[in-house]
Coordinates of C-alpha atoms in Angstrom, one line a residue:
M1 CA -4.5 -30.9 -13.8
T2 CA -2.6 -27.8 -12.5
S3 CA -2.2 -24.3 -13.7
K4 CA 0.3 -21.6 -13.0
D5 CA -0.3 -17.9 -12.2
N6 CA 2.0 -15.0 -13.2
S7 CA 4.0 -15.4 -10.0
G8 CA 5.2 -18.9 -10.9
T9 CA 2.9 -20.3 -8.2
V10 CA 1.4 -23.6 -9.0
I11 CA -2.4 -23.8 -8.5
D12 CA -3.8 -27.2 -8.0
P13 CA -7.3 -28.3 -9.0
A14 CA -8.7 -27.5 -5.6
G15 CA -7.5 -23.9 -5.9
N16 CA -4.6 -24.3 -3.5
A17 CA -1.3 -22.4 -4.2
H18 CA 2.0 -24.2 -4.0
S19 CA 5.5 -22.6 -4.4
N20 CA 7.5 -23.3 -7.5
D21 CA 10.9 -22.1 -6.1
S22 CA 12.6 -22.2 -9.5
V23 CA 10.4 -19.5 -11.0
R24 CA 10.2 -17.2 -7.9
V25 CA 12.0 -13.9 -8.0
G26 CA 15.6 -13.5 -6.6
R27 CA 16.2 -11.7 -3.3
W28 CA 17.5 -8.4 -4.7
S29 CA 15.3 -8.4 -7.7
L30 CA 12.2 -8.5 -5.4
T31 CA 13.7 -6.0 -3.1
M32 CA 14.4 -3.5 -5.9
A33 CA 10.9 -4.0 -7.3
F34 CA 9.1 -3.5 -4.0
W35 CA 11.4 -0.6 -2.9
A36 CA 9.8 1.4 -5.7
M37 CA 7.3 2.2 -2.9
F38 CA 10.1 4.0 -1.0
S39 CA 10.3 6.9 -3.4
A40 CA 6.7 8.1 -3.3
M41 CA 6.3 11.9 -2.7
F42 CA 3.3 10.9 -0.6
W43 CA 5.6 9.9 2.2
L44 CA 7.0 13.4 2.3
Y45 CA 3.5 14.8 2.2
I46 CA 2.1 12.7 5.0
A47 CA 4.9 13.6 7.3
V48 CA 4.4 17.3 6.5
A49 CA 0.7 17.0 7.1
S50 CA 1.3 15.3 10.5
N51 CA 3.9 18.0 11.4
A52 CA 1.4 20.7 10.6
A53 CA -1.3 19.0 12.7
V54 CA 0.6 17.9 15.8
G55 CA 4.1 19.3 15.7
T56 CA 7.5 17.8 15.0
V57 CA 8.3 15.9 18.2
N58 CA 4.9 14.2 18.2
T59 CA 5.3 13.4 14.5
L60 CA 8.6 11.8 15.1
I61 CA 7.2 9.7 18.0
G62 CA 4.3 8.7 15.7
M63 CA 6.8 7.7 13.0
V64 CA 8.8 5.4 15.3
L65 CA 5.6 3.7 16.6
T66 CA 4.5 3.3 13.0
V67 CA 7.8 1.8 11.8
V68 CA 7.5 -0.8 14.6
T69 CA 3.9 -1.6 13.8
Y70 CA 4.4 -1.8 10.1
G71 CA 7.5 -3.9 10.5
L72 CA 5.8 -6.5 12.7
I73 CA 2.6 -6.8 10.6
N74 CA 4.4 -6.9 7.3
S75 CA 6.8 -9.5 8.5
V76 CA 3.9 -11.8 9.4
L77 CA 2.1 -11.2 6.1
S78 CA 5.2 -11.5 3.9
R79 CA 6.1 -14.8 5.5
H80 CA 2.7 -16.2 4.8
A81 CA 2.6 -14.9 1.3
I82 CA 6.1 -16.4 0.5
K83 CA 5.1 -19.7 2.1
T84 CA 1.8 -20.1 0.1
G85 CA 2.4 -18.0 -3.0
Q86 CA -1.2 -16.8 -2.7
T87 CA -2.5 -13.6 -4.4
I88 CA -4.6 -11.2 -2.4
S89 CA -7.6 -12.7 -4.1
L90 CA -6.7 -16.3 -3.2
F91 CA -5.8 -15.5 0.3
S92 CA -9.0 -13.5 0.8
R93 CA -11.1 -16.4 -0.6
G94 CA -9.9 -18.6 2.2
I95 CA -11.3 -16.1 4.7
F96 CA -14.2 -14.4 3.1
G97 CA -15.4 -16.8 0.4
S98 CA -15.7 -16.0 -3.3
V99 CA -17.6 -12.7 -2.8
G100 CA -15.0 -11.4 -0.3
S101 CA -12.2 -12.6 -2.6
G102 CA -13.6 -10.4 -5.5
L103 CA -14.2 -7.5 -3.1
A104 CA -10.6 -7.6 -1.8
A105 CA -9.2 -7.7 -5.4
L106 CA -11.4 -4.8 -6.4
L107 CA -10.6 -2.8 -3.3
F108 CA -6.8 -3.2 -3.8
A109 CA -7.0 -2.5 -7.5
V110 CA -9.0 0.7 -7.1
T111 CA -6.8 1.9 -4.2
A112 CA -3.6 1.2 -6.3
I113 CA -5.2 3.2 -9.2
Y114 CA -6.0 6.1 -6.8
Y115 CA -2.4 6.2 -5.6
A116 CA -1.3 6.1 -9.3
V117 CA -3.5 9.1 -9.9
F118 CA -2.1 10.9 -6.9
E119 CA 1.6 10.2 -7.8
G120 CA 1.0 10.8 -11.5
S121 CA -0.7 14.1 -10.7
I122 CA 2.5 15.1 -8.8
I123 CA 4.6 14.6 -11.9
A124 CA 2.1 16.4 -14.1
V125 CA 1.9 19.4 -11.8
A126 CA 5.7 19.6 -11.6
L127 CA 6.1 19.5 -15.4
Q128 CA 3.4 22.2 -15.8
Q129 CA 5.0 24.4 -13.1
Y130 CA 8.3 24.3 -14.8
F131 CA 7.4 24.1 -18.5
G132 CA 3.9 25.5 -18.6
G133 CA 1.2 24.0 -20.9
N134 CA -2.1 22.3 -20.5
L135 CA -2.2 20.2 -17.4
K136 CA -4.5 17.6 -19.0
L137 CA -1.9 17.0 -21.7
W138 CA 0.7 16.4 -19.0
Y139 CA -1.6 14.0 -17.3
L140 CA -1.8 12.1 -20.6
V141 CA 2.0 12.0 -21.0
V142 CA 2.4 10.7 -17.5
V143 CA 0.0 7.8 -18.1
L144 CA 1.3 6.9 -21.6
Y145 CA 4.9 6.6 -20.6
A146 CA 4.0 4.5 -17.4
I147 CA 2.1 1.8 -19.3
P148 CA 4.9 0.2 -21.2
L149 CA 7.2 0.3 -18.1
V150 CA 4.8 -2.0 -16.2
A151 CA 4.0 -4.4 -19.0
G152 CA 6.9 -6.7 -18.4
G153 CA 6.1 -7.5 -14.8
V154 CA 8.4 -7.9 -11.8
Q155 CA 10.4 -10.8 -13.2
N156 CA 11.3 -9.2 -16.5
W157 CA 11.7 -5.5 -15.9
L158 CA 10.5 -3.7 -12.8
D159 CA 13.4 -5.0 -10.6
K160 CA 16.0 -3.7 -13.1
L161 CA 14.2 -0.3 -13.7
N162 CA 13.9 0.4 -10.0
G163 CA 17.3 -0.9 -9.2
V164 CA 18.8 1.7 -11.5
L165 CA 16.5 4.6 -10.4
L166 CA 16.9 4.0 -6.6
P167 CA 20.5 5.5 -6.2
L168 CA 19.4 8.4 -8.5
Y169 CA 16.5 9.1 -6.2
L170 CA 18.7 9.0 -3.1
L171 CA 21.2 11.3 -4.7
G172 CA 18.3 13.6 -5.7
L173 CA 17.1 13.7 -2.1
G174 CA 20.5 14.8 -0.9
A175 CA 20.8 17.4 -3.6
I176 CA 17.4 18.8 -2.8
V177 CA 18.3 19.3 0.9
I178 CA 21.6 20.9 0.0
G179 CA 19.9 23.2 -2.6
A180 CA 17.3 24.3 -0.1
T181 CA 19.9 25.0 2.5
V182 CA 22.2 27.0 0.2
K183 CA 19.3 29.1 -1.1
Q184 CA 17.3 29.6 2.1
G185 CA 19.8 28.9 4.9
Y186 CA 19.4 26.3 7.7
P187 CA 15.9 26.4 9.3
T188 CA 16.9 26.3 12.9
D189 CA 13.3 25.6 14.1
W190 CA 12.4 22.7 11.8
L191 CA 12.6 20.2 14.6
T192 CA 10.9 22.3 17.2
H193 CA 7.6 23.2 15.5
T194 CA 4.8 22.9 18.0
V195 CA 1.0 22.9 17.7
A196 CA -1.6 23.6 20.4
A197 CA -2.7 20.3 22.1
G198 CA -5.8 18.7 20.7
S199 CA -8.3 16.3 22.1
L200 CA -5.9 13.4 21.7
P201 CA -2.2 13.2 22.5
G202 CA -0.2 14.5 19.5
W203 CA 1.9 11.3 19.1
L204 CA -1.3 9.2 18.9
S205 CA -2.9 11.5 16.3
S206 CA 0.3 11.2 14.2
Y207 CA 0.1 7.4 14.6
L208 CA -3.5 7.4 13.5
I209 CA -2.6 9.5 10.4
Y210 CA -0.2 6.8 9.4
M211 CA -2.8 4.1 10.0
G212 CA -4.6 5.6 7.0
V213 CA -2.0 3.9 4.7
W214 CA -2.3 0.4 5.9
V215 CA -2.8 -0.5 2.2
M216 CA 1.0 -1.1 2.3
M217 CA 0.1 -4.4 3.9
M218 CA -1.7 -5.4 0.7
Y219 CA 1.2 -4.2 -1.4
T220 CA 3.4 -6.4 0.8
F221 CA 1.3 -9.5 0.2
E222 CA 1.1 -8.8 -3.6
F223 CA 4.9 -8.6 -3.9
A224 CA 6.0 -11.1 -1.2
R225 CA 4.2 -14.0 -2.9
L226 CA 6.9 -13.7 -5.6
G227 CA 9.7 -14.3 -3.1
K228 CA 11.7 -17.5 -2.6
P229 CA 11.1 -19.4 0.7
S230 CA 14.9 -19.4 1.3
D231 CA 14.8 -15.6 1.4
T232 CA 11.9 -15.4 3.9
T233 CA 13.9 -14.0 6.9
F234 CA 15.6 -11.4 4.7
H235 CA 12.4 -10.2 3.1
G236 CA 10.6 -10.1 6.5
T237 CA 13.2 -7.8 7.9
V238 CA 14.6 -5.8 5.0
T239 CA 12.3 -5.9 1.9
F240 CA 9.0 -5.7 3.7
G241 CA 10.0 -5.1 7.3
W242 CA 11.3 -2.4 9.6
V243 CA 14.3 -1.5 7.5
F244 CA 12.1 -0.5 4.6
Y245 CA 9.7 1.5 6.8
A246 CA 12.5 3.2 8.8
L247 CA 13.7 4.7 5.5
T248 CA 10.3 5.1 3.8
F249 CA 8.6 6.9 6.7
G250 CA 11.7 8.2 8.6
L251 CA 14.1 9.5 5.9
N252 CA 11.4 10.7 3.5
G253 CA 9.4 12.2 6.3
L254 CA 12.3 14.2 7.8
I255 CA 13.3 15.5 4.4
G256 CA 9.7 16.6 3.7
I257 CA 9.5 18.5 7.0
Y258 CA 12.9 20.1 6.4
L259 CA 12.0 21.3 2.9
V260 CA 8.7 22.8 3.8
S261 CA 10.3 24.5 6.8
A262 CA 13.2 25.8 4.7
W263 CA 10.9 27.3 2.1
D264 CA 8.2 28.3 4.6
L265 CA 5.5 26.7 2.3
D266 CA 2.0 25.4 3.0
S267 CA 1.8 21.8 4.1
T268 CA 0.1 20.6 0.9
E269 CA 0.8 18.2 -2.0
T270 CA 1.8 21.1 -4.3
G271 CA 3.8 22.7 -1.5
I272 CA 6.2 19.7 -1.7
V273 CA 6.4 20.0 -5.4
T274 CA 7.2 23.7 -5.2
A275 CA 9.9 23.1 -2.5
V276 CA 11.6 20.5 -4.7
I277 CA 11.6 22.6 -7.8
N278 CA 12.7 25.8 -5.9
S279 CA 15.6 23.8 -4.5
L280 CA 17.0 22.3 -7.7
G281 CA 15.1 23.8 -10.7
I282 CA 15.1 21.4 -13.7
F283 CA 17.0 18.8 -11.7
G284 CA 14.2 19.0 -9.1
V285 CA 11.7 18.2 -11.9
I286 CA 13.9 15.2 -12.9
V287 CA 14.0 13.9 -9.3
I288 CA 10.2 14.1 -9.1
V289 CA 9.9 12.2 -12.4
I290 CA 12.3 9.6 -11.2
S291 CA 10.6 9.2 -7.8
Q292 CA 7.1 9.1 -9.2
T293 CA 8.0 6.7 -12.0
R294 CA 9.3 4.3 -9.4
I295 CA 6.2 4.3 -7.3
N296 CA 3.8 4.2 -10.2
T297 CA 5.4 1.0 -11.5
A298 CA 4.3 -0.7 -8.3
N299 CA 0.9 1.0 -8.4
Y300 CA 0.1 0.0 -12.0
Y301 CA 1.5 -3.5 -11.5
S302 CA -0.7 -4.1 -8.4
A303 CA -3.8 -2.6 -10.0
S304 CA -3.4 -4.7 -13.2
S305 CA -2.7 -7.9 -11.3
N306 CA -5.8 -7.6 -9.1
L307 CA -8.1 -6.5 -11.9
Q308 CA -6.8 -9.6 -13.8
D309 CA -7.6 -11.8 -10.7
L310 CA -11.1 -10.2 -10.5
A311 CA -11.8 -10.8 -14.1
T312 CA -10.7 -14.4 -13.8
L313 CA -13.0 -14.9 -10.8
I314 CA -16.0 -13.4 -12.7
A315 CA -15.4 -14.9 -16.1
G316 CA -13.7 -18.1 -15.2
R317 CA -10.9 -17.5 -17.7
T318 CA -7.6 -15.7 -17.6
T319 CA -6.9 -12.6 -19.7
P320 CA -3.4 -11.2 -20.3
R321 CA -2.3 -8.8 -17.6
F322 CA -1.3 -6.2 -20.2
V323 CA -5.0 -5.7 -21.0
W324 CA -5.5 -4.7 -17.4
V325 CA -2.5 -2.5 -17.5
L326 CA -4.2 -0.6 -20.3
V327 CA -7.5 -0.5 -18.4
S328 CA -5.7 0.8 -15.3
G329 CA -4.1 3.6 -17.3
V330 CA -7.3 4.6 -18.9
V331 CA -9.2 4.7 -15.6
A332 CA -6.3 6.7 -14.0
Y333 CA -6.4 9.2 -16.7
L334 CA -10.1 9.7 -16.5
F335 CA -9.8 10.3 -12.7
M336 CA -7.0 12.8 -13.4
L337 CA -9.3 14.8 -15.7
T338 CA -11.5 15.6 -12.7
D339 CA -10.5 17.9 -9.8
V340 CA -8.7 14.9 -8.4
L341 CA -6.9 16.5 -5.4
S342 CA -10.2 17.9 -4.1
Y343 CA -11.6 14.5 -3.3
L344 CA -8.8 12.1 -3.6
L345 CA -7.7 12.2 0.0
R346 CA -11.3 11.6 1.2
A347 CA -11.7 8.7 -1.2
L348 CA -8.4 7.2 0.1
A349 CA -9.6 7.7 3.6
W350 CA -12.7 5.6 2.9
Q351 CA -10.7 3.0 1.2
G352 CA -8.2 3.1 4.0
V353 CA -10.9 2.1 6.4
F354 CA -11.8 -1.0 4.3
V355 CA -8.2 -1.9 4.0
T356 CA -7.6 -1.5 7.8
A357 CA -10.5 -3.9 8.5
W358 CA -9.1 -6.3 5.9
V359 CA -5.7 -6.3 7.6
A360 CA -7.2 -6.8 11.0
I361 CA -9.2 -9.8 9.9
A362 CA -6.3 -11.2 7.9
L363 CA -4.1 -11.1 11.0
A364 CA -6.8 -12.6 13.1
S365 CA -7.2 -15.4 10.6
L366 CA -3.5 -16.2 10.6
Y367 CA -3.4 -16.1 14.4
F368 CA -6.2 -18.6 14.6
T369 CA -4.6 -20.7 11.9
N370 CA -1.5 -21.0 14.0
H371 CA -3.5 -21.8 17.1
R372 CA -5.7 -24.6 15.9
S373 CA -7.3 -25.2 19.2
A374 CA -9.0 -21.8 18.8
G375 CA -10.4 -22.7 15.4
P376 CA -8.5 -24.3 12.6
V377 CA -8.4 -22.7 9.2
D378 CA -6.2 -24.3 6.5
A379 CA -3.8 -21.6 5.5
T380 CA -3.1 -23.1 2.1
N381 CA -6.8 -23.6 1.2
S382 CA -7.9 -20.7 -0.9
T383 CA -11.4 -21.9 -1.7
G384 CA -13.1 -20.9 1.5
R385 CA -14.2 -24.5 2.1
Q386 CA -14.3 -24.1 5.9
G387 CA -18.0 -24.2 6.4
L388 CA -18.4 -20.6 5.2
S389 CA -20.8 -19.6 2.5
A390 CA -19.9 -17.3 -0.4
L391 CA -21.4 -14.4 1.5
G392 CA -20.7 -15.5 5.1
W393 CA -20.1 -13.9 8.4
P394 CA -16.5 -12.9 7.7
V395 CA -17.7 -10.6 4.9
V396 CA -20.3 -9.2 7.2
A397 CA -17.7 -8.5 9.8
W398 CA -15.5 -6.8 7.2
V399 CA -18.3 -4.6 5.8
V400 CA -19.9 -3.7 9.1
S401 CA -16.6 -2.7 10.8
S402 CA -15.7 -0.7 7.7
G403 CA -19.1 1.0 7.6
V404 CA -18.8 2.0 11.3
G405 CA -15.3 3.3 10.6
I406 CA -16.4 5.4 7.7
A407 CA -19.4 6.7 9.7
L408 CA -17.1 7.7 12.6
T409 CA -14.7 9.4 10.1
E410 CA -17.5 11.5 8.5
Q411 CA -19.3 12.6 11.7
T412 CA -18.4 15.9 13.2
A413 CA -20.3 15.8 16.5
L414 CA -17.6 13.8 18.3
P415 CA -14.2 14.7 16.9
V416 CA -12.4 12.4 19.3
L417 CA -14.2 9.4 17.9
A418 CA -13.6 10.6 14.3
S419 CA -9.8 10.6 15.1
L420 CA -10.0 7.1 16.7
A421 CA -11.9 5.6 13.8
P422 CA -8.9 3.5 12.5
I423 CA -8.4 1.9 15.9
V424 CA -12.2 1.3 16.4
T425 CA -12.3 -0.3 13.0
V426 CA -9.5 -2.7 13.8
V427 CA -11.0 -3.8 17.2
L428 CA -14.5 -4.1 15.8
A429 CA -13.3 -6.1 12.8
V430 CA -11.6 -8.7 15.0
V431 CA -14.5 -8.9 17.5
L432 CA -17.0 -9.4 14.7
Y433 CA -14.7 -12.0 13.0
I434 CA -14.4 -14.2 16.1
P435 CA -17.9 -15.8 15.7
A436 CA -16.8 -17.0 12.2
V437 CA -13.8 -18.7 13.8
E438 CA -16.1 -20.4 16.4
R439 CA -18.4 -21.5 13.6
T440 CA -15.5 -23.0 11.6
K441 CA -14.3 -24.8 14.7
K442 CA -17.7 -26.4 15.2
V443 CA -18.0 -27.4 11.5
V444 CA -14.5 -29.0 11.5
T445 CA -15.2 -30.7 14.8
S446 CA -18.5 -32.1 13.6
K447 CA -16.9 -33.4 10.4
V448 CA -14.1 -35.1 12.3
S449 CA -16.6 -36.8 14.6
E450 CA -18.7 -38.1 11.8
P451 CA -18.6 -41.9 11.4
V452 CA -16.7 -43.2 8.4

């Protein structure tokens, strides 16, 4: 007996995922749905934050290196996700076992909710700045109108919604730049901003800042599983590859730096909002609503899908995804009621460490899968039946490397190590994961050599 998840992927009795090409999402539908991620105000903010920390030239170098890295990694992950149709949970089960599978789904769901909180807060702050009123009520409005937009899923609605809003966002970006220039004049020094040298090369510091959002690799996996195998090359290059990141990090980042320079504002989240509203007035508010609506469709969709997977893993039965859309909205609103911006970036930094370790181990797993002599792991097997226990060494490698990364991030005695925490986490995760590969190799070898 087989079952089918909400991506149209067929799941066989052993828990393996198989593509059903007829119900996968078309090329441009999937592109438009995922490119909702392109319009996050967070991409303007992260470039502005890097610019304030290391200067413009170093930020641009960091951007280029980031685009190359993200393009390569997401091309690999998207190809595997399209080939297998696996969810984050199913893919993680094959590496970490059932416990790790649940942890991965929970991690991604919570991270997606946190980003929904961040992006939703941007809309609420913009509406309050322009119209006034109680910020908590604006938070409620932002959550309430987002929930029905996500209920239909990628196949039914998100592609169309974001396909319509994308050109409006691009026009809005152009209008914001023109408005800022007309009102403030051209900021001649916006590409020459410098900062005193720190303990690390500035370009490396900028690159490390962008490593903090490797959660995009999880978003890639979540959406790529919906793609058709015939579109694999296109998606690996355009939808999830270097083309997407060149625009997402490059174009958005340059505009963010330009706006803050033109208006001479602080390099903060609210600074970006103020710059946009000052440039276009009510039309700036509309641009913010459009941009954040697009990104939050992806956030709420990803959060609800992974909460659904987690509930299925725990309860053994599937509940409607709309239930988890509602849960995501309620949780997001409760977070908004706190002083969210005071701790949100630290929380995302912690989650970013866990995500970075997950990505490192996921890539290592795929590498060893494709080099079977180093330790075969069945890429389509999602049940973790490779001689690994439910709480096996891969989970230990993930948790330990993440713990070390967080410890390095929080310590203040050695600021260089704190800055290098993402790279240390990646290296340590892979090094600790290798014994699991060797164990798997021995288990498989011993089974092959057993007499029949």
